[in-house]
Amino acid sequence: MTLPSEAEIQRVSIAKYQRRAAGYDKSCGPTWPIRTRAIAGLQLQPGEVVLDVGCGTGLSLPLLQSAVGTSGKVYGFDQSPDMLAKALHRVQTEGWSQVEVFACSAQSLTLPQKVDAFLFHYTHDILRSPTAISRLLAWAKPGARVAIAGIQYFPAWMAPLNLWVYFKNYGYNGAPGDLRSPWDRIAPYLDDFERTSTQWGMGYIAFGRVKAIPSDA
Ligand SMILES: C[S@@+](CC[C@H](N)C(=O)[O-])C[C@H]1O[C@@H](n2cnc3c(N)ncnc32)[C@H](O)[C@@H]1O
């Protein structure tokens, strides 16, 4: 079996979010406590710079902008034009001068400056892409904090439920499988990596700090 290319995964994701964008915000109600916990765990300070990875419709932007204040900066980006249009609308309507969102993929992101913190909130496809991970973490200031939250398979003793988890994830991702340890491609880049399960085991939340890259690397 040949695995789909990154380009194909991105194409499928964009098509899925074209259909999902309109109802997306309503569907996020049940995971709101996870979002607030992930953002609180970043311990953002006024004046800091934070990147909202795959920001979607911008649901995290109100919390992020209030944490860094007007002296800070929030960057967001998303490859789905339908999701990003909603984030842009939110930014313009609220008049947040310290928030900037970009239409681009994680694999091609360029930022005006390096960041103190990253939020990966339900960004499974991005976490499974080594190209995206190395591109994003290249924008980290030394020791930048990282928060990650998402869906995972239940432990083995609840395995029959994982068919349901797979199909729940299917509608949101270009590469919906690979849910056993979705964090395992980013974790090697992080110090102090800590992870806990959420939602009776079908979710996880993790924190870490971007490892220093040796200067001769
Ligand atoms: C489940 S949504 C999460 C959105 C937002 N982080 C939130 O918490 O509401 C996943 C988002 O990742 C975006 N995405 C997926 N793959 C991407 C990639 N390679 N580059 C940029 N965005 C991507 C999708 O377009 C979608 O908006």
PDB file of C-alpha atoms and ligand atoms in Angstrom:
ATOM      1  CA  MET A   1       0.000   0.000   0.000  1.00  0.00           C
ATOM      2  CA  THR A   2       1.458   3.398  -0.915  1.00  0.00           C
ATOM      3  CA  LEU A   3       1.100   6.150   1.653  1.00  0.00           C
ATOM      4  CA  PRO A   4      -0.466   9.405   0.513  1.00  0.00           C
ATOM      5  CA  SER A   5       1.991  12.232  -0.183  1.00  0.00           C
ATOM      6  CA  GLU A   6       2.028  15.361   1.981  1.00  0.00           C
ATOM      7  CA  ALA A   7       0.504  17.281  -0.915  1.00  0.00           C
ATOM      8  CA  GLU A   8      -2.360  14.779  -1.139  1.00  0.00           C
ATOM      9  CA  ILE A   9      -2.951  14.930   2.645  1.00  0.00           C
ATOM     10  CA  GLN A  10      -3.115  18.729   2.441  1.00  0.00           C
ATOM     11  CA  ARG A  11      -5.487  18.594  -0.537  1.00  0.00           C
ATOM     12  CA  VAL A  12      -7.853  16.257   1.295  1.00  0.00           C
ATOM     13  CA  SER A  13      -7.719  18.392   4.461  1.00  0.00           C
ATOM     14  CA  ILE A  14      -8.538  21.600   2.584  1.00  0.00           C
ATOM     15  CA  ALA A  15     -11.501  19.883   0.913  1.00  0.00           C
ATOM     16  CA  LYS A  16     -12.777  18.577   4.266  1.00  0.00           C
ATOM     17  CA  TYR A  17     -12.578  22.018   5.884  1.00  0.00           C
ATOM     18  CA  GLN A  18     -14.376  23.580   2.943  1.00  0.00           C
ATOM     19  CA  ARG A  19     -17.358  21.504   4.068  1.00  0.00           C
ATOM     20  CA  ARG A  20     -16.722  21.852   7.812  1.00  0.00           C
ATOM     21  CA  ALA A  21     -15.918  25.547   8.244  1.00  0.00           C
ATOM     22  CA  ALA A  22     -19.523  26.752   8.594  1.00  0.00           C
ATOM     23  CA  GLY A  23     -20.350  24.449  11.512  1.00  0.00           C
ATOM     24  CA  TYR A  24     -16.863  24.210  13.006  1.00  0.00           C
ATOM     25  CA  ASP A  25     -17.224  26.590  15.957  1.00  0.00           C
ATOM     26  CA  LYS A  26     -20.386  24.880  17.218  1.00  0.00           C
ATOM     27  CA  SER A  27     -18.679  21.490  17.062  1.00  0.00           C
ATOM     28  CA  CYS A  28     -15.912  22.701  19.416  1.00  0.00           C
ATOM     29  CA  GLY A  29     -18.093  23.259  22.493  1.00  0.00           C
ATOM     30  CA  PRO A  30     -17.199  19.964  24.216  1.00  0.00           C
ATOM     31  CA  THR A  31     -13.439  20.544  23.872  1.00  0.00           C
ATOM     32  CA  TRP A  32     -13.467  24.125  25.191  1.00  0.00           C
ATOM     33  CA  PRO A  33     -12.034  23.107  28.617  1.00  0.00           C
ATOM     34  CA  ILE A  34      -9.118  21.414  26.810  1.00  0.00           C
ATOM     35  CA  ARG A  35      -8.425  24.603  24.862  1.00  0.00           C
ATOM     36  CA  THR A  36      -8.400  26.755  28.003  1.00  0.00           C
ATOM     37  CA  ARG A  37      -6.174  24.234  29.798  1.00  0.00           C
ATOM     38  CA  ALA A  38      -3.672  24.104  26.926  1.00  0.00           C
ATOM     39  CA  ILE A  39      -3.492  27.895  26.697  1.00  0.00           C
ATOM     40  CA  ALA A  40      -3.221  28.346  30.473  1.00  0.00           C
ATOM     41  CA  GLY A  41      -0.381  25.802  30.496  1.00  0.00           C
ATOM     42  CA  LEU A  42       1.625  27.997  28.117  1.00  0.00           C
ATOM     43  CA  GLN A  43       1.877  30.556  30.941  1.00  0.00           C
ATOM     44  CA  LEU A  44       1.938  33.442  28.478  1.00  0.00           C
ATOM     45  CA  GLN A  45       3.173  36.783  29.766  1.00  0.00           C
ATOM     46  CA  PRO A  46       2.358  40.286  28.541  1.00  0.00           C
ATOM     47  CA  GLY A  47       4.679  41.239  25.688  1.00  0.00           C
ATOM     48  CA  GLU A  48       5.348  37.657  24.528  1.00  0.00           C
ATOM     49  CA  VAL A  49       4.951  36.299  21.003  1.00  0.00           C
ATOM     50  CA  VAL A  50       2.783  33.211  20.488  1.00  0.00           C
ATOM     51  CA  LEU A  51       2.003  31.146  17.382  1.00  0.00           C
ATOM     52  CA  ASP A  52      -1.419  29.526  16.989  1.00  0.00           C
ATOM     53  CA  VAL A  53      -0.553  26.588  14.729  1.00  0.00           C
ATOM     54  CA  GLY A  54      -3.353  25.719  12.279  1.00  0.00           C
ATOM     55  CA  CYS A  55      -5.501  28.403  13.917  1.00  0.00           C
ATOM     56  CA  GLY A  56      -8.645  27.391  12.018  1.00  0.00           C
ATOM     57  CA  THR A  57     -11.494  29.827  12.607  1.00  0.00           C
ATOM     58  CA  GLY A  58      -9.511  31.584  15.348  1.00  0.00           C
ATOM     59  CA  LEU A  59     -11.302  30.208  18.399  1.00  0.00           C
ATOM     60  CA  SER A  60      -8.121  30.430  20.494  1.00  0.00           C
ATOM     61  CA  LEU A  61      -7.289  33.983  19.441  1.00  0.00           C
ATOM     62  CA  PRO A  62      -9.371  35.783  22.124  1.00  0.00           C
ATOM     63  CA  LEU A  63      -7.573  33.908  24.914  1.00  0.00           C
ATOM     64  CA  LEU A  64      -4.134  34.251  23.352  1.00  0.00           C
ATOM     65  CA  GLN A  65      -4.413  37.960  22.627  1.00  0.00           C
ATOM     66  CA  SER A  66      -5.652  38.704  26.101  1.00  0.00           C
ATOM     67  CA  ALA A  67      -2.743  36.728  27.633  1.00  0.00           C
ATOM     68  CA  VAL A  68       0.006  38.568  25.718  1.00  0.00           C
ATOM     69  CA  GLY A  69      -1.723  41.945  25.825  1.00  0.00           C
ATOM     70  CA  THR A  70      -1.280  44.813  23.409  1.00  0.00           C
ATOM     71  CA  SER A  71       2.487  44.793  23.925  1.00  0.00           C
ATOM     72  CA  GLY A  72       2.644  41.173  22.712  1.00  0.00           C
ATOM     73  CA  LYS A  73       1.945  39.494  19.395  1.00  0.00           C
ATOM     74  CA  VAL A  74      -0.229  36.598  18.299  1.00  0.00           C
ATOM     75  CA  TYR A  75       0.430  34.953  14.942  1.00  0.00           C
ATOM     76  CA  GLY A  76      -1.906  32.398  13.473  1.00  0.00           C
ATOM     77  CA  PHE A  77      -1.922  30.570  10.169  1.00  0.00           C
ATOM     78  CA  ASP A  78      -4.027  28.039   8.341  1.00  0.00           C
ATOM     79  CA  GLN A  79      -3.992  26.442   4.904  1.00  0.00           C
ATOM     80  CA  SER A  80      -7.786  26.247   4.641  1.00  0.00           C
ATOM     81  CA  PRO A  81      -9.152  29.410   3.010  1.00  0.00           C
ATOM     82  CA  ASP A  82     -12.599  28.648   4.454  1.00  0.00           C
ATOM     83  CA  MET A  83     -11.370  28.346   8.044  1.00  0.00           C
ATOM     84  CA  LEU A  84      -8.961  31.261   7.786  1.00  0.00           C
ATOM     85  CA  ALA A  85     -11.640  33.594   6.403  1.00  0.00           C
ATOM     86  CA  LYS A  86     -13.482  33.166   9.706  1.00  0.00           C
ATOM     87  CA  ALA A  87     -10.332  33.855  11.734  1.00  0.00           C
ATOM     88  CA  LEU A  88      -9.658  36.994   9.680  1.00  0.00           C
ATOM     89  CA  HIS A  89     -13.221  38.160  10.194  1.00  0.00           C
ATOM     90  CA  ARG A  90     -12.826  37.645  13.943  1.00  0.00           C
ATOM     91  CA  VAL A  91      -9.594  39.657  14.038  1.00  0.00           C
ATOM     92  CA  GLN A  92     -11.060  42.508  11.991  1.00  0.00           C
ATOM     93  CA  THR A  93     -14.327  42.613  13.925  1.00  0.00           C
ATOM     94  CA  GLU A  94     -12.544  42.672  17.284  1.00  0.00           C
ATOM     95  CA  GLY A  95      -9.924  45.163  16.088  1.00  0.00           C
ATOM     96  CA  TRP A  96      -7.034  43.279  17.705  1.00  0.00           C
ATOM     97  CA  SER A  97      -3.970  45.168  16.530  1.00  0.00           C
ATOM     98  CA  GLN A  98      -1.567  42.591  18.007  1.00  0.00           C
ATOM     99  CA  VAL A  99      -3.038  39.624  16.090  1.00  0.00           C
ATOM    100  CA  GLU A 100      -1.964  38.670  12.580  1.00  0.00           C
ATOM    101  CA  VAL A 101      -3.150  35.619  10.648  1.00  0.00           C
ATOM    102  CA  PHE A 102      -1.617  34.165   7.514  1.00  0.00           C
ATOM    103  CA  ALA A 103      -2.975  31.972   4.746  1.00  0.00           C
ATOM    104  CA  CYS A 104      -0.307  29.307   4.366  1.00  0.00           C
ATOM    105  CA  SER A 105       0.622  25.755   5.207  1.00  0.00           C
ATOM    106  CA  ALA A 106       2.727  24.678   8.172  1.00  0.00           C
ATOM    107  CA  GLN A 107       5.203  23.309   5.649  1.00  0.00           C
ATOM    108  CA  SER A 108       5.804  26.777   4.163  1.00  0.00           C
ATOM    109  CA  LEU A 109       5.314  29.165   7.098  1.00  0.00           C
ATOM    110  CA  THR A 110       7.431  32.306   7.319  1.00  0.00           C
ATOM    111  CA  LEU A 111       7.067  34.683  10.267  1.00  0.00           C
ATOM    112  CA  PRO A 112       8.282  38.236  10.888  1.00  0.00           C
ATOM    113  CA  GLN A 113       9.979  37.130  14.138  1.00  0.00           C
ATOM    114  CA  LYS A 114      10.676  34.137  16.394  1.00  0.00           C
ATOM    115  CA  VAL A 115       8.147  33.095  19.012  1.00  0.00           C
ATOM    116  CA  ASP A 116       8.089  32.423  22.765  1.00  0.00           C
ATOM    117  CA  ALA A 117       5.318  29.836  22.618  1.00  0.00           C
ATOM    118  CA  PHE A 118       3.412  27.519  20.278  1.00  0.00           C
ATOM    119  CA  LEU A 119      -0.147  26.258  20.552  1.00  0.00           C
ATOM    120  CA  PHE A 120      -0.926  23.035  18.640  1.00  0.00           C
ATOM    121  CA  HIS A 121      -4.623  22.634  19.398  1.00  0.00           C
ATOM    122  CA  TYR A 122      -6.185  19.741  17.452  1.00  0.00           C
ATOM    123  CA  THR A 123      -3.654  19.893  14.633  1.00  0.00           C
ATOM    124  CA  HIS A 124      -3.173  16.176  13.965  1.00  0.00           C
ATOM    125  CA  ASP A 125      -2.101  16.390  10.308  1.00  0.00           C
ATOM    126  CA  ILE A 126       0.555  18.968  11.179  1.00  0.00           C
ATOM    127  CA  LEU A 127       1.899  16.844  14.025  1.00  0.00           C
ATOM    128  CA  ARG A 128       2.273  13.861  11.695  1.00  0.00           C
ATOM    129  CA  SER A 129       4.322  15.863   9.178  1.00  0.00           C
ATOM    130  CA  PRO A 130       8.085  15.909   9.901  1.00  0.00           C
ATOM    131  CA  THR A 131       8.472  18.701   7.326  1.00  0.00           C
ATOM    132  CA  ALA A 132       5.887  20.852   9.098  1.00  0.00           C
ATOM    133  CA  ILE A 133       7.368  20.204  12.552  1.00  0.00           C
ATOM    134  CA  SER A 134      10.895  21.198  11.602  1.00  0.00           C
ATOM    135  CA  ARG A 135       9.653  24.228   9.688  1.00  0.00           C
ATOM    136  CA  LEU A 136       7.581  25.440  12.641  1.00  0.00           C
ATOM    137  CA  LEU A 137      10.141  24.808  15.359  1.00  0.00           C
ATOM    138  CA  ALA A 138      12.728  26.760  13.368  1.00  0.00           C
ATOM    139  CA  TRP A 139      10.698  29.800  14.482  1.00  0.00           C
ATOM    140  CA  ALA A 140      11.234  29.059  18.193  1.00  0.00           C
ATOM    141  CA  LYS A 141      13.166  31.317  20.510  1.00  0.00           C
ATOM    142  CA  PRO A 142      15.490  29.269  22.755  1.00  0.00           C
ATOM    143  CA  GLY A 143      13.390  27.195  25.158  1.00  0.00           C
ATOM    144  CA  ALA A 144      10.076  28.239  23.599  1.00  0.00           C
ATOM    145  CA  ARG A 145       7.075  26.633  25.333  1.00  0.00           C
ATOM    146  CA  VAL A 146       4.830  24.239  23.450  1.00  0.00           C
ATOM    147  CA  ALA A 147       1.294  23.100  24.262  1.00  0.00           C
ATOM    148  CA  ILE A 148      -0.286  20.271  22.299  1.00  0.00           C
ATOM    149  CA  ALA A 149      -3.801  18.894  22.585  1.00  0.00           C
ATOM    150  CA  GLY A 150      -5.654  16.430  20.419  1.00  0.00           C
ATOM    151  CA  ILE A 151      -7.344  13.102  19.947  1.00  0.00           C
ATOM    152  CA  GLN A 152      -5.726   9.693  20.496  1.00  0.00           C
ATOM    153  CA  TYR A 153      -6.790   6.053  20.556  1.00  0.00           C
ATOM    154  CA  PHE A 154      -8.154   4.668  23.801  1.00  0.00           C
ATOM    155  CA  PRO A 155      -5.857   2.240  25.646  1.00  0.00           C
ATOM    156  CA  ALA A 156      -5.769  -1.377  24.422  1.00  0.00           C
ATOM    157  CA  TRP A 157      -8.413  -2.644  26.864  1.00  0.00           C
ATOM    158  CA  MET A 158     -10.933  -0.240  25.269  1.00  0.00           C
ATOM    159  CA  ALA A 159      -9.769  -1.029  21.714  1.00  0.00           C
ATOM    160  CA  PRO A 160     -13.246  -1.773  20.269  1.00  0.00           C
ATOM    161  CA  LEU A 161     -14.093   1.912  20.792  1.00  0.00           C
ATOM    162  CA  ASN A 162     -11.219   2.959  18.568  1.00  0.00           C
ATOM    163  CA  LEU A 163     -13.199   2.401  15.407  1.00  0.00           C
ATOM    164  CA  TRP A 164     -15.460   5.187  16.648  1.00  0.00           C
ATOM    165  CA  VAL A 165     -12.396   7.364  17.476  1.00  0.00           C
ATOM    166  CA  TYR A 166     -11.031   6.783  13.968  1.00  0.00           C
ATOM    167  CA  PHE A 167     -14.262   7.867  12.310  1.00  0.00           C
ATOM    168  CA  LYS A 168     -14.589  10.853  14.658  1.00  0.00           C
ATOM    169  CA  ASN A 169     -11.142  11.995  13.556  1.00  0.00           C
ATOM    170  CA  TYR A 170     -11.761  11.105   9.900  1.00  0.00           C
ATOM    171  CA  GLY A 171     -13.841  14.170   9.090  1.00  0.00           C
ATOM    172  CA  TYR A 172     -11.169  16.552  10.352  1.00  0.00           C
ATOM    173  CA  ASN A 173      -7.950  15.278   8.854  1.00  0.00           C
ATOM    174  CA  GLY A 174      -6.245  14.446   5.585  1.00  0.00           C
ATOM    175  CA  ALA A 175      -4.375  11.629   7.369  1.00  0.00           C
ATOM    176  CA  PRO A 176      -6.904  10.484   9.963  1.00  0.00           C
ATOM    177  CA  GLY A 177      -5.136   7.347  11.296  1.00  0.00           C
ATOM    178  CA  ASP A 178      -1.929   7.200  13.308  1.00  0.00           C
ATOM    179  CA  LEU A 179      -3.697   7.921  16.596  1.00  0.00           C
ATOM    180  CA  ARG A 180      -1.684   5.628  18.873  1.00  0.00           C
ATOM    181  CA  SER A 181       0.836   8.322  19.883  1.00  0.00           C
ATOM    182  CA  PRO A 182       0.154  11.389  17.715  1.00  0.00           C
ATOM    183  CA  TRP A 183       2.766  13.431  19.613  1.00  0.00           C
ATOM    184  CA  ASP A 184       5.687  11.104  18.913  1.00  0.00           C
ATOM    185  CA  ARG A 185       7.141  13.075  15.995  1.00  0.00           C
ATOM    186  CA  ILE A 186       7.334  16.364  17.894  1.00  0.00           C
ATOM    187  CA  ALA A 187       8.267  14.999  21.347  1.00  0.00           C
ATOM    188  CA  PRO A 188      11.930  14.308  20.391  1.00  0.00           C
ATOM    189  CA  TYR A 189      12.352  18.056  19.767  1.00  0.00           C
ATOM    190  CA  LEU A 190      11.099  18.961  23.241  1.00  0.00           C
ATOM    191  CA  ASP A 191      12.639  19.083  26.700  1.00  0.00           C
ATOM    192  CA  ASP A 192      10.561  18.493  29.851  1.00  0.00           C
ATOM    193  CA  PHE A 193       7.914  16.719  27.752  1.00  0.00           C
ATOM    194  CA  GLU A 194       4.863  15.848  29.865  1.00  0.00           C
ATOM    195  CA  ARG A 195       1.646  14.321  28.667  1.00  0.00           C
ATOM    196  CA  THR A 196      -1.632  13.402  30.295  1.00  0.00           C
ATOM    197  CA  SER A 197      -4.735  11.746  28.925  1.00  0.00           C
ATOM    198  CA  THR A 198      -8.037  13.597  28.787  1.00  0.00           C
ATOM    199  CA  GLN A 199     -11.637  12.697  27.940  1.00  0.00           C
ATOM    200  CA  TRP A 200     -11.487   9.193  29.492  1.00  0.00           C
ATOM    201  CA  GLY A 201      -8.403   8.393  27.402  1.00  0.00           C
ATOM    202  CA  MET A 202      -9.447   9.499  23.916  1.00  0.00           C
ATOM    203  CA  GLY A 203      -7.666  12.837  24.227  1.00  0.00           C
ATOM    204  CA  TYR A 204      -4.298  14.049  25.390  1.00  0.00           C
ATOM    205  CA  ILE A 205      -2.669  17.275  26.416  1.00  0.00           C
ATOM    206  CA  ALA A 206       1.085  17.737  26.441  1.00  0.00           C
ATOM    207  CA  PHE A 207       3.625  20.407  27.243  1.00  0.00           C
ATOM    208  CA  GLY A 208       7.320  20.874  26.610  1.00  0.00           C
ATOM    209  CA  ARG A 209      10.054  23.312  25.668  1.00  0.00           C
ATOM    210  CA  VAL A 210      11.830  23.409  22.324  1.00  0.00           C
ATOM    211  CA  LYS A 211      15.308  21.917  22.717  1.00  0.00           C
ATOM    212  CA  ALA A 212      18.256  24.166  22.005  1.00  0.00           C
ATOM    213  CA  ILE A 213      19.742  23.421  18.598  1.00  0.00           C
ATOM    214  CA  PRO A 214      23.541  23.095  18.883  1.00  0.00           C
ATOM    215  CA  SER A 215      25.156  26.137  17.266  1.00  0.00           C
ATOM    216  CA  ASP A 216      27.247  23.936  14.929  1.00  0.00           C
ATOM    217  CA  ALA A 217      24.136  22.002  13.709  1.00  0.00           C
TER     218      ALA A 217
HETATM  219  C1  LIG B   1      -9.264  20.568  13.921  1.00  0.00           C
HETATM  220  S1  LIG B   1      -8.831  22.094  13.180  1.00  0.00           S
HETATM  221  C2  LIG B   1      -8.199  22.984  14.600  1.00  0.00           C
HETATM  222  C3  LIG B   1      -8.279  24.458  14.414  1.00  0.00           C
HETATM  223  C4  LIG B   1      -7.832  25.258  15.641  1.00  0.00           C
HETATM  224  N1  LIG B   1      -6.482  24.924  16.017  1.00  0.00           N
HETATM  225  C5  LIG B   1      -8.762  25.024  16.802  1.00  0.00           C
HETATM  226  O1  LIG B   1      -8.290  24.565  17.833  1.00  0.00           O
HETATM  227  O2  LIG B   1      -9.942  25.308  16.684  1.00  0.00           O
HETATM  228  C6  LIG B   1      -7.322  21.740  12.288  1.00  0.00           C
HETATM  229  C7  LIG B   1      -6.849  22.921  11.453  1.00  0.00           C
HETATM  230  O3  LIG B   1      -5.543  22.627  10.944  1.00  0.00           O
HETATM  231  C8  LIG B   1      -5.481  23.113   9.606  1.00  0.00           C
HETATM  232  N2  LIG B   1      -4.400  22.385   8.907  1.00  0.00           N
HETATM  233  C9  LIG B   1      -4.318  21.053   8.683  1.00  0.00           C
HETATM  234  N3  LIG B   1      -3.173  20.776   8.050  1.00  0.00           N
HETATM  235  C10 LIG B   1      -2.528  21.953   7.878  1.00  0.00           C
HETATM  236  C11 LIG B   1      -1.268  22.318   7.303  1.00  0.00           C
HETATM  237  N4  LIG B   1      -0.461  21.410   6.764  1.00  0.00           N
HETATM  238  N5  LIG B   1      -0.929  23.626   7.289  1.00  0.00           N
HETATM  239  C12 LIG B   1      -1.761  24.562   7.825  1.00  0.00           C
HETATM  240  N6  LIG B   1      -2.949  24.284   8.377  1.00  0.00           N
HETATM  241  C13 LIG B   1      -3.327  22.987   8.420  1.00  0.00           C
HETATM  242  C14 LIG B   1      -6.858  22.840   9.047  1.00  0.00           C
HETATM  243  O4  LIG B   1      -7.108  23.609   7.889  1.00  0.00           O
HETATM  244  C15 LIG B   1      -7.747  23.183  10.238  1.00  0.00           C
HETATM  245  O5  LIG B   1      -8.161  24.515  10.219  1.00  0.00           O
END
